[in-house]
Tab-separated table of C-alpha atoms in Angstrom:
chain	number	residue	atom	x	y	z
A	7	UNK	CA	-61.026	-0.244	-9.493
A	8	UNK	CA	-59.133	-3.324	-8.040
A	9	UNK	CA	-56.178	-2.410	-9.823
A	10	UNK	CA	-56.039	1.227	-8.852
A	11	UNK	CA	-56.295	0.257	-5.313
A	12	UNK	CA	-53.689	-2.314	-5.417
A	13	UNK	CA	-51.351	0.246	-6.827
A	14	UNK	CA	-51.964	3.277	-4.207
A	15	UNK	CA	-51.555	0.325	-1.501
A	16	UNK	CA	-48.559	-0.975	-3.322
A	17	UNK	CA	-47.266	2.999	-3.071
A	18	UNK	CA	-46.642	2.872	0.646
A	19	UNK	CA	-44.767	-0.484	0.510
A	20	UNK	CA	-42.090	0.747	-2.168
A	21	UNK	CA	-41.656	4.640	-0.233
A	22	UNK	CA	-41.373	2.209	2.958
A	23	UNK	CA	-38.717	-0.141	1.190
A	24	UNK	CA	-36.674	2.786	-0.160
A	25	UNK	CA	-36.410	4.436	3.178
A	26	UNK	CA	-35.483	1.606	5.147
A	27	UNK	CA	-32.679	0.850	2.278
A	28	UNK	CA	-31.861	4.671	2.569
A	29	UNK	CA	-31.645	4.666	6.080
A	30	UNK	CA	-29.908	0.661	5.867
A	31	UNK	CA	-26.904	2.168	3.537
A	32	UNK	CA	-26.302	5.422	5.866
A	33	UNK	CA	-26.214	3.399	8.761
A	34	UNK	CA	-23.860	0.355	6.896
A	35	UNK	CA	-21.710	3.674	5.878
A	36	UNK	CA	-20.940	4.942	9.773
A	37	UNK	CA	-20.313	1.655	10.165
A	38	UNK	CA	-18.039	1.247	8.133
A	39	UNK	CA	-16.286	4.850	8.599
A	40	UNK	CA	-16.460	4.346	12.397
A	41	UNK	CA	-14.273	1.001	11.654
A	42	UNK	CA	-12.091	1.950	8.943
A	43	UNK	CA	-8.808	1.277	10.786
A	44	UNK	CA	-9.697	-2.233	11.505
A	45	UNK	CA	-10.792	-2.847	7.402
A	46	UNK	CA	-7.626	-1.070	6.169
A	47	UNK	CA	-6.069	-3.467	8.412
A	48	UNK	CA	-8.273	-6.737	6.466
A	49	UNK	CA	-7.483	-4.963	3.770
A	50	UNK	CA	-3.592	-5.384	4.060
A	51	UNK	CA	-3.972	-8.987	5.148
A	52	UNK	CA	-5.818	-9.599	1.601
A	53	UNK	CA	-3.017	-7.888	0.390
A	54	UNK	CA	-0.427	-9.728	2.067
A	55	UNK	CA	-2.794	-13.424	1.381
A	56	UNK	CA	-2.362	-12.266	-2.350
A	57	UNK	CA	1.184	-12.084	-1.946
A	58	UNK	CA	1.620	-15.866	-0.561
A	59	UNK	CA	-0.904	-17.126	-3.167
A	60	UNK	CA	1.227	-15.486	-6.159
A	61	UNK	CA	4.123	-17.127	-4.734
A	62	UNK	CA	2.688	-20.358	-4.172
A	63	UNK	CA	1.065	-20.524	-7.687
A	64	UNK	CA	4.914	-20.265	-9.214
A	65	UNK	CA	5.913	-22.767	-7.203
A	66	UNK	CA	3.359	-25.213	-8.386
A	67	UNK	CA	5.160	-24.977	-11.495
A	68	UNK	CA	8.314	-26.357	-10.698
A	69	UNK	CA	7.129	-28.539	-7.759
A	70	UNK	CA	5.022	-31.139	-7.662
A	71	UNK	CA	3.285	-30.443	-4.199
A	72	UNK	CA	0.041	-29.337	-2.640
A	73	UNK	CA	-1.205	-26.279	-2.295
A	74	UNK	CA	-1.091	-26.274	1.587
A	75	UNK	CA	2.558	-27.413	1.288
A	76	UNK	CA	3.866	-25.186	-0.952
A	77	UNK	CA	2.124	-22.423	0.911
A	78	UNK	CA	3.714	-24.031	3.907
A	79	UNK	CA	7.402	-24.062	2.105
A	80	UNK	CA	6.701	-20.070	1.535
A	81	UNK	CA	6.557	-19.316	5.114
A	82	UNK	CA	9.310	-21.072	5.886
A	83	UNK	CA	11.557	-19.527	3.327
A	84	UNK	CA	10.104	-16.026	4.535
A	85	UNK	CA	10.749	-16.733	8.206
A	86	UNK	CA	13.878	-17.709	7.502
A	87	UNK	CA	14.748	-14.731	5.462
A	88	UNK	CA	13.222	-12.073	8.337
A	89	UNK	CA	15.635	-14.144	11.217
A	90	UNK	CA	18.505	-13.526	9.155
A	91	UNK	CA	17.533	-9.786	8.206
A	92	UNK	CA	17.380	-9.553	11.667
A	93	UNK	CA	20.305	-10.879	12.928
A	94	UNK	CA	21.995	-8.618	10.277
A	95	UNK	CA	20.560	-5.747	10.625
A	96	UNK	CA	20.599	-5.393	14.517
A	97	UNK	CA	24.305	-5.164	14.035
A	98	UNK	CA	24.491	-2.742	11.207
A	99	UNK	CA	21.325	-0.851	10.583
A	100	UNK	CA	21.205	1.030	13.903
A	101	UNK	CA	24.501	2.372	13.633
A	102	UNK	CA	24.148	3.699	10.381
A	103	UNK	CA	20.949	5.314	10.738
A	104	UNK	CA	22.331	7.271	14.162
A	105	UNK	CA	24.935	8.570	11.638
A	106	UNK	CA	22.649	9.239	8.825
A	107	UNK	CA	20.228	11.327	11.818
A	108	UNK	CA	23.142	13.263	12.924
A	109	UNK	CA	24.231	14.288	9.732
A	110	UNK	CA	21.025	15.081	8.146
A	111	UNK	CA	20.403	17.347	11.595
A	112	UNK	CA	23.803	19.013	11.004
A	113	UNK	CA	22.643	19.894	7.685
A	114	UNK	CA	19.464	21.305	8.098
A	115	UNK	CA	21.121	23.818	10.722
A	116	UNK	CA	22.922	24.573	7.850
A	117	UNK	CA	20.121	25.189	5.754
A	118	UNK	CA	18.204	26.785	8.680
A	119	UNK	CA	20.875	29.273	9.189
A	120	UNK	CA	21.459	30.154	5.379
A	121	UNK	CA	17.430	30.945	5.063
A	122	UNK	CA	17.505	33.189	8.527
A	123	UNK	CA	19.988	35.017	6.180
A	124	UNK	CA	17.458	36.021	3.937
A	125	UNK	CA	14.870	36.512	6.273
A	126	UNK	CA	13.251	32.922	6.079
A	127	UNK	CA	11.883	31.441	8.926
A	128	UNK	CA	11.349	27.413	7.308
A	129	UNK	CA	11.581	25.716	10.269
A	130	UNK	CA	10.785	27.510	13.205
A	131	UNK	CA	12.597	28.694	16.047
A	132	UNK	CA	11.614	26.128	18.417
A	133	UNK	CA	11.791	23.341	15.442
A	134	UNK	CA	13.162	20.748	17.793
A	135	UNK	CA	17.099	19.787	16.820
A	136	UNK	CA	18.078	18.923	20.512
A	137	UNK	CA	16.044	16.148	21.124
A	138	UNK	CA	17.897	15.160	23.730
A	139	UNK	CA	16.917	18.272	25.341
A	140	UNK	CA	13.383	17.917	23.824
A	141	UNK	CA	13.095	14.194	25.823
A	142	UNK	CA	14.923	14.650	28.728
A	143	UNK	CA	14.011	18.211	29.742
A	144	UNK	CA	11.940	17.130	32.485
A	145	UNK	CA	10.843	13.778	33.460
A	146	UNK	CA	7.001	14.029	33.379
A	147	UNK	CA	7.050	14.562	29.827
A	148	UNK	CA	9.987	12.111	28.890
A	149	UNK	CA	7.696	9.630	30.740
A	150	UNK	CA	5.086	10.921	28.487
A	151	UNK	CA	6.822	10.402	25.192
A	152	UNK	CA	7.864	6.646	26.404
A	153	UNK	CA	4.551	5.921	27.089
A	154	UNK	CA	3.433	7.296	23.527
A	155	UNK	CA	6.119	5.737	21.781
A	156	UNK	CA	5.603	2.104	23.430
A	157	UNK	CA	2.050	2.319	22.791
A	158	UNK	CA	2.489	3.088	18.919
A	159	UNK	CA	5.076	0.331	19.038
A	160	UNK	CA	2.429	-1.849	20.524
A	161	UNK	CA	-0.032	-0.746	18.406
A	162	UNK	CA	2.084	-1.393	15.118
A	163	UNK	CA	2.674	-4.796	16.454
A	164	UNK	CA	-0.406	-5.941	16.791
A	165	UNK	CA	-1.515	-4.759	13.667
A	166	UNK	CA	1.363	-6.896	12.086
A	167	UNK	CA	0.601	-9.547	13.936
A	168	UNK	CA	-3.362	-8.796	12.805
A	169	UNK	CA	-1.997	-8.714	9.034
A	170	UNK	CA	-0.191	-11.994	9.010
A	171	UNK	CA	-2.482	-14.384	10.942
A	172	UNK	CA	-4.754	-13.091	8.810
A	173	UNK	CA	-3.508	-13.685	5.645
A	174	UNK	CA	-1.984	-16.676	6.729
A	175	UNK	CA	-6.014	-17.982	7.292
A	176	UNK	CA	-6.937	-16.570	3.649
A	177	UNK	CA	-4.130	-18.135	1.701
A	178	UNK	CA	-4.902	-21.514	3.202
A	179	UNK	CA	-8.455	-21.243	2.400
A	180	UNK	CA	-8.983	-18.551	-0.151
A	181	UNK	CA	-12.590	-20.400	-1.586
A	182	UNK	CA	-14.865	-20.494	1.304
A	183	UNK	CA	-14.198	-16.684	2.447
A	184	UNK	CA	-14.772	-15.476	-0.891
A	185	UNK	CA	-17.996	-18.044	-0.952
A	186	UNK	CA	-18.950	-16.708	2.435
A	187	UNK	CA	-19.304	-13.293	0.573
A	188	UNK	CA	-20.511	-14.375	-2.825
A	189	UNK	CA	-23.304	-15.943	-0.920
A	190	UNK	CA	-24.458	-12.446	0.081
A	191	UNK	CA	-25.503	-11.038	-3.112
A	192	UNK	CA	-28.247	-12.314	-5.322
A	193	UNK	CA	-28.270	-16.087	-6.681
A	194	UNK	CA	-28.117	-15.280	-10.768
A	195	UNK	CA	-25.583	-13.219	-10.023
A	196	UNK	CA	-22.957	-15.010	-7.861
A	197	UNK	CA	-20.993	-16.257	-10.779
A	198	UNK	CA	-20.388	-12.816	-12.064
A	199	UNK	CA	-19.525	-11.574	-8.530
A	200	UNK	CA	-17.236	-14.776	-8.230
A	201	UNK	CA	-15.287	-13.592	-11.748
A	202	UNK	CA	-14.794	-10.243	-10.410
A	203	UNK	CA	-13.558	-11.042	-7.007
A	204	UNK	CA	-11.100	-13.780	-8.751
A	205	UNK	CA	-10.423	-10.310	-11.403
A	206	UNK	CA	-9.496	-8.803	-7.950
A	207	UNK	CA	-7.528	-11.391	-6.680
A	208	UNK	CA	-5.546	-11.244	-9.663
A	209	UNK	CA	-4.766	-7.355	-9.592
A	210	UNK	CA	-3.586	-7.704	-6.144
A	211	UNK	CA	-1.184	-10.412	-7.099
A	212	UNK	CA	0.541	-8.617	-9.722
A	213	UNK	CA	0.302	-5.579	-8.048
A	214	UNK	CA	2.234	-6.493	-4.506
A	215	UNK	CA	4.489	-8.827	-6.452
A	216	UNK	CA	5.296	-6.516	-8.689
A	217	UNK	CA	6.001	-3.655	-5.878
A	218	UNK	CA	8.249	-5.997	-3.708
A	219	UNK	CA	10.631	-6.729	-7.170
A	220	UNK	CA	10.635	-2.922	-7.890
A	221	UNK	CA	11.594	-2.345	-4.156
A	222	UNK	CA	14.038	-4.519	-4.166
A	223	UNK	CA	15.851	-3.758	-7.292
A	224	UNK	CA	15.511	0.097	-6.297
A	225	UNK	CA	17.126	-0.757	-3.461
A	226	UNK	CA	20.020	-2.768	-4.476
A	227	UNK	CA	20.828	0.071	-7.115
A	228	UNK	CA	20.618	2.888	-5.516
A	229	UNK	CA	22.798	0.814	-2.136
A	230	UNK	CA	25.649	0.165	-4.771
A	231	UNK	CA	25.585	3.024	-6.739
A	232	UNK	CA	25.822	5.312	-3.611
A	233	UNK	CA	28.397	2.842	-1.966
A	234	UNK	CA	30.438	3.202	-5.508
A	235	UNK	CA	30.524	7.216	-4.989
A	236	UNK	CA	31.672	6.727	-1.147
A	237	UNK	CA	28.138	7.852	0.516
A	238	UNK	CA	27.920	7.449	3.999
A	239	UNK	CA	25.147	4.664	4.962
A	240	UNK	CA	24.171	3.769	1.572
A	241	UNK	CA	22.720	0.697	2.620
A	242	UNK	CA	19.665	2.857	4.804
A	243	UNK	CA	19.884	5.414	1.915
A	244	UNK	CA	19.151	2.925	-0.491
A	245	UNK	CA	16.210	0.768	1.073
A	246	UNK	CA	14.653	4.121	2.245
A	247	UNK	CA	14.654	4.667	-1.453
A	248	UNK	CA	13.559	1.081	-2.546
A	249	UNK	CA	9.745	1.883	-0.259
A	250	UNK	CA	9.786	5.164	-1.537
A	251	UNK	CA	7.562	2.928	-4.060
A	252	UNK	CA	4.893	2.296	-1.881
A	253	UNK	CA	3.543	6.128	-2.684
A	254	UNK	CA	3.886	6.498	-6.189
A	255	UNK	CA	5.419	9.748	-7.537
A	256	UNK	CA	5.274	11.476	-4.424
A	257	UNK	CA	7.609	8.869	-2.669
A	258	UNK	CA	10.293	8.914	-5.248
A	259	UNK	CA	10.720	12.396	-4.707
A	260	UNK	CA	10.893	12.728	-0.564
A	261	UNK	CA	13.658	9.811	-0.867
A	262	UNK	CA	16.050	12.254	-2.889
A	263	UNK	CA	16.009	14.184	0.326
A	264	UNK	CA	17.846	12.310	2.692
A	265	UNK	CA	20.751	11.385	-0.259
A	266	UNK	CA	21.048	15.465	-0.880
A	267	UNK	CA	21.652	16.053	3.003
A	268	UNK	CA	23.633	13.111	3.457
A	269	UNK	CA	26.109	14.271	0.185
A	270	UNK	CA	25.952	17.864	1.199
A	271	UNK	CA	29.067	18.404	3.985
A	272	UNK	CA	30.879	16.019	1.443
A	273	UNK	CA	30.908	18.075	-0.889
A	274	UNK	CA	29.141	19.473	-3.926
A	275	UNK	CA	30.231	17.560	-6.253
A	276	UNK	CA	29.168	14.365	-4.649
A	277	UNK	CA	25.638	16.246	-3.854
A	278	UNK	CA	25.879	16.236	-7.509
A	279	UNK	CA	26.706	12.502	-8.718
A	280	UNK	CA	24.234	11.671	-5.504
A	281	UNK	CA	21.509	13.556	-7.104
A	282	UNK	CA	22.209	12.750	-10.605
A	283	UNK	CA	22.539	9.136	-10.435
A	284	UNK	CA	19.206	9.012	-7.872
A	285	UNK	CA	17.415	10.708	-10.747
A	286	UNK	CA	18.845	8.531	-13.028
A	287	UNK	CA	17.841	4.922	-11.356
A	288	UNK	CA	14.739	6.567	-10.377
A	289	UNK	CA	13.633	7.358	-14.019
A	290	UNK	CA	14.754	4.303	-15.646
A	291	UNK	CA	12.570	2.275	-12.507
A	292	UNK	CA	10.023	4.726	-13.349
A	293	UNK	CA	9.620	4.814	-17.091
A	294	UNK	CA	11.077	1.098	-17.856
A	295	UNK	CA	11.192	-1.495	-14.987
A	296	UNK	CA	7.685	-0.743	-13.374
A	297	UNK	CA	5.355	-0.388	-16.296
A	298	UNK	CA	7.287	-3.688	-17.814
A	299	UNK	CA	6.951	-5.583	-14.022
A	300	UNK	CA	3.553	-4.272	-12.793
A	301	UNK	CA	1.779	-4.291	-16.707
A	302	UNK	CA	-0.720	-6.817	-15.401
A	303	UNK	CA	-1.814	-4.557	-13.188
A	304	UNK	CA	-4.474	-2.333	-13.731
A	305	UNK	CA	-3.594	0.989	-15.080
A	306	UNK	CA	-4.597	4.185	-13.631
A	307	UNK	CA	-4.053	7.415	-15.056
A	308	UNK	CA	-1.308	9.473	-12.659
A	309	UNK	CA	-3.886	12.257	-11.549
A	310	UNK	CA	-6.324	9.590	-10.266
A	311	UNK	CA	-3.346	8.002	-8.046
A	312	UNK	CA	-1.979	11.575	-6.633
A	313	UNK	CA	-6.134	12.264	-5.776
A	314	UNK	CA	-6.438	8.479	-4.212
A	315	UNK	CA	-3.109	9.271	-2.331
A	316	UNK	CA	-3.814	12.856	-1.254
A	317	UNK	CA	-7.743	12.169	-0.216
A	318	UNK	CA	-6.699	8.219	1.547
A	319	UNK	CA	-3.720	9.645	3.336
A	320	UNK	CA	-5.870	12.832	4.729
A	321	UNK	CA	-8.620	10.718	5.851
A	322	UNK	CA	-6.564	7.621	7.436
A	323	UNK	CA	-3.094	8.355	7.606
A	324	UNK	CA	-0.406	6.544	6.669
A	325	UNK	CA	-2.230	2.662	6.555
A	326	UNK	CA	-4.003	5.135	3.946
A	327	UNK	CA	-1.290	6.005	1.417
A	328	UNK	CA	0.635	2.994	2.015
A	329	UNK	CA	-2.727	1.379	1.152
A	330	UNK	CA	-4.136	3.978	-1.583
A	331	UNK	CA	-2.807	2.083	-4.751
A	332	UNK	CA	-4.185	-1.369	-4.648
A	333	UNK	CA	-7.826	-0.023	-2.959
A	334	UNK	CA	-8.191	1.893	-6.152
A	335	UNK	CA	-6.889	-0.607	-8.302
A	336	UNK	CA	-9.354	-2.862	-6.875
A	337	UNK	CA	-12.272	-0.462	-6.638
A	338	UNK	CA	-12.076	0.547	-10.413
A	339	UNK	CA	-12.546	-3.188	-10.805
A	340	UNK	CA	-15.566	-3.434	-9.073
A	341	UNK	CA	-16.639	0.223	-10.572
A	342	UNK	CA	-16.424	-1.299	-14.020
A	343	UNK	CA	-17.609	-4.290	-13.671
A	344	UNK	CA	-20.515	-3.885	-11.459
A	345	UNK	CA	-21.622	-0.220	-12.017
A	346	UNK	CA	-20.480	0.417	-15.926
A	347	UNK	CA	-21.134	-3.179	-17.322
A	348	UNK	CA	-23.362	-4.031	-15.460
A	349	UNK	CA	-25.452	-1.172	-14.159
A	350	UNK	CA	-25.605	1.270	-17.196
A	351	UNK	CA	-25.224	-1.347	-19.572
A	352	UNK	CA	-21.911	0.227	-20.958
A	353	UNK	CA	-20.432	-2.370	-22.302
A	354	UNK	CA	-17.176	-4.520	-21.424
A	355	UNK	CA	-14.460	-2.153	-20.547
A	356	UNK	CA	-11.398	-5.037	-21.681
A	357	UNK	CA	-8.000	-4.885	-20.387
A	358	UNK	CA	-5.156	-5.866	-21.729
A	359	UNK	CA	-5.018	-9.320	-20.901
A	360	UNK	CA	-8.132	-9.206	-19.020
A	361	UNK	CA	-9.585	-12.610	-18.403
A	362	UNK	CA	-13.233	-11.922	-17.380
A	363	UNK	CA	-16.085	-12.197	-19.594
A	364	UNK	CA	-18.519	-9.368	-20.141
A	365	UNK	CA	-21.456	-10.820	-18.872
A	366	UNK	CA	-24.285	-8.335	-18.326
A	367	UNK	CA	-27.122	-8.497	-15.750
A	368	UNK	CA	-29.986	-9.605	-18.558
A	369	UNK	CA	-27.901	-12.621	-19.740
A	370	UNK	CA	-27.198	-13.565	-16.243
A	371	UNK	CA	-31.641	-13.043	-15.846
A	372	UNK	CA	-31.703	-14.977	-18.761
């Protein structure tokens, strides 16, 4: 009789517990979805942390220094590098791109007026080509598009600002935030949380180092090939083409865009060589360079990454799809570790080169 009632009382407690967890989750969730831009925004300064830990971690290899100053000597080198990217491209860049603009707007008239032929309304009457007129038809709402435009620039600028102070503080001290976190979850299971946040940490290396030397090489290739074949502003054309990269196969493909318009009133023969040698770098980057760079990585099947792209970029915008790639890298890490492993017993899901240890939740009990 004892026992009986001690389980109907024991009833109430675990309904009670569940709905307060229930209700505990939903609320964590609007949270979370009511401060998404702010945790994209983390997000990229874990990212960008990553970055100035892979960097500093090759460095220890050739000098004998200190984390702190090596980390230091990276900052340095990349200030450096943005001052004199600045002072170079103030003088060349905006020209260039005015003359890139006014020929790619010359050209869709072109193709504007060749689809009216055949009935084809693409981009609208009103599509806005004068935007001189579009800006300075009245001044209330050229007022109103300054005051839009300086408080996007504003906005971007903090944000940067946000990202690098940020991961500026995580680089320096990368143990006690991800202790300050570990400490959260259940004590027999911190070390395997601690291995799969390190697992993390590792993905995110690869995967931003690897992006900024496929960038980069994309760039220079497609800069000299195009300034080989006498484009106009190959240099814009070219690192337009290099962050294509950031959105995987969908990126690759807008960038050929601007080349085709810029070739066009050339003539077709250049549209031609543009095109073909675009594809051309573009595949080989594609099917050679970035699987051998970013093979670290964790792979993800090319359906997954269109639906991460598609889905992130619909429900946060661009910090979304610039962002989609390493949040699902990084969540099928924690999906197969935590949840598969872990959860449903599954097994160790090993990756090439994968240096955490399938430890399940009984051994860690044990």
């Amino acid at each position: 009789m004892n026992d009986a009632r001690t389980a109907n009382a024991g009833r109430p407690r675990s309904s009670l517990a569940v709905g307060l967890a229930l209700l505990a989750a939903c609320v964590g969730l609007f949270l979370v979805w009511q401060t998404i831009s702010s945790l994209l925004i983390v997000f990229a300064a874990v990212l960008f942390a990553a970055f100035l830990d892979a960097v500093a971690r090759t460095l220890a290899r050739v000098l004998p220094l200190g984390r702190a100053w090596l980390l230091t000597l990276v900052l340095l080198v990349l200030v450096a590098l943005t001052g004199l990217g600045l002072a170079w491209g103030t003088g060349k860049l905006p020209e260039q791109t005015r003359l890139l603009l006014k020929v790619m707007d010359s050209q869709l008239d072109v193709l504007q007026e060749h689809l009216m032929a055949y009935g084809v309304d693409l981009l609208g009457p009103e599509w806005g080509r004068d935007f001189a007129q579009w800006l300075f038809s009245d001044q209330g709402r050229f007022l109103s598009h300054a005051r839009l435009v300086l408080g996007g620039a504003s906005t971007v600028l903090t944000g940067a600002l946000v990202i690098v102070f940020l991961g500026i503080l995580f680089a320096f001290d990368p143990t006690s935030h991800r202790e300050s976190i570990v400490m959260l979850v259940r004590l027999s299971y911190r070390n395997r949380t601690r291995a799969v946040m390190d697992e993390m940490g590792k993905v995110l290396r690869f995967w931003f180092v690897g992006l900024l030397v496929r960038i980069t090489l994309m760039t220079l290739c497609v800069w000299l090939a195009l300034y080989l074949i006498g484009l106009p502003g190959p240099f814009v054309l070219g690192l337009q083409a290099g962050l294509s990269n950031f959105v995987p196969y969908l990126g690759p493909i807008v960038a050929a865009i601007p080349i085709a318009l810029v070739a066009m009133p050339i003539g077709g023969s250049l549209l031609v060589w543009a095109v073909v040698i675009y594809t051309v770098i573009q595949s080989i980057e594609g099917y050679v360079i970035g699987p051998l760079i970013q093979r670290q990585a964790v792979e993800i099947p090319p359906a997954w990454t269109l639906v991460a792209i598609v889905l992130l970029g619909a429900l946060f915008g661009v910090m979304g799809i610039a962002l989609a790639m390493p949040l699902v890298a990084v969540g099928r890490v924690a999906i197969v570790r935590f949840y598969i492993e872990d959860y449903l017993g599954g097994g160790h899901v090993q990756h090439p080169r994968e240096p955490v240890s399938p430890v399940t939740t009984n051994q860690l009990e044990a």
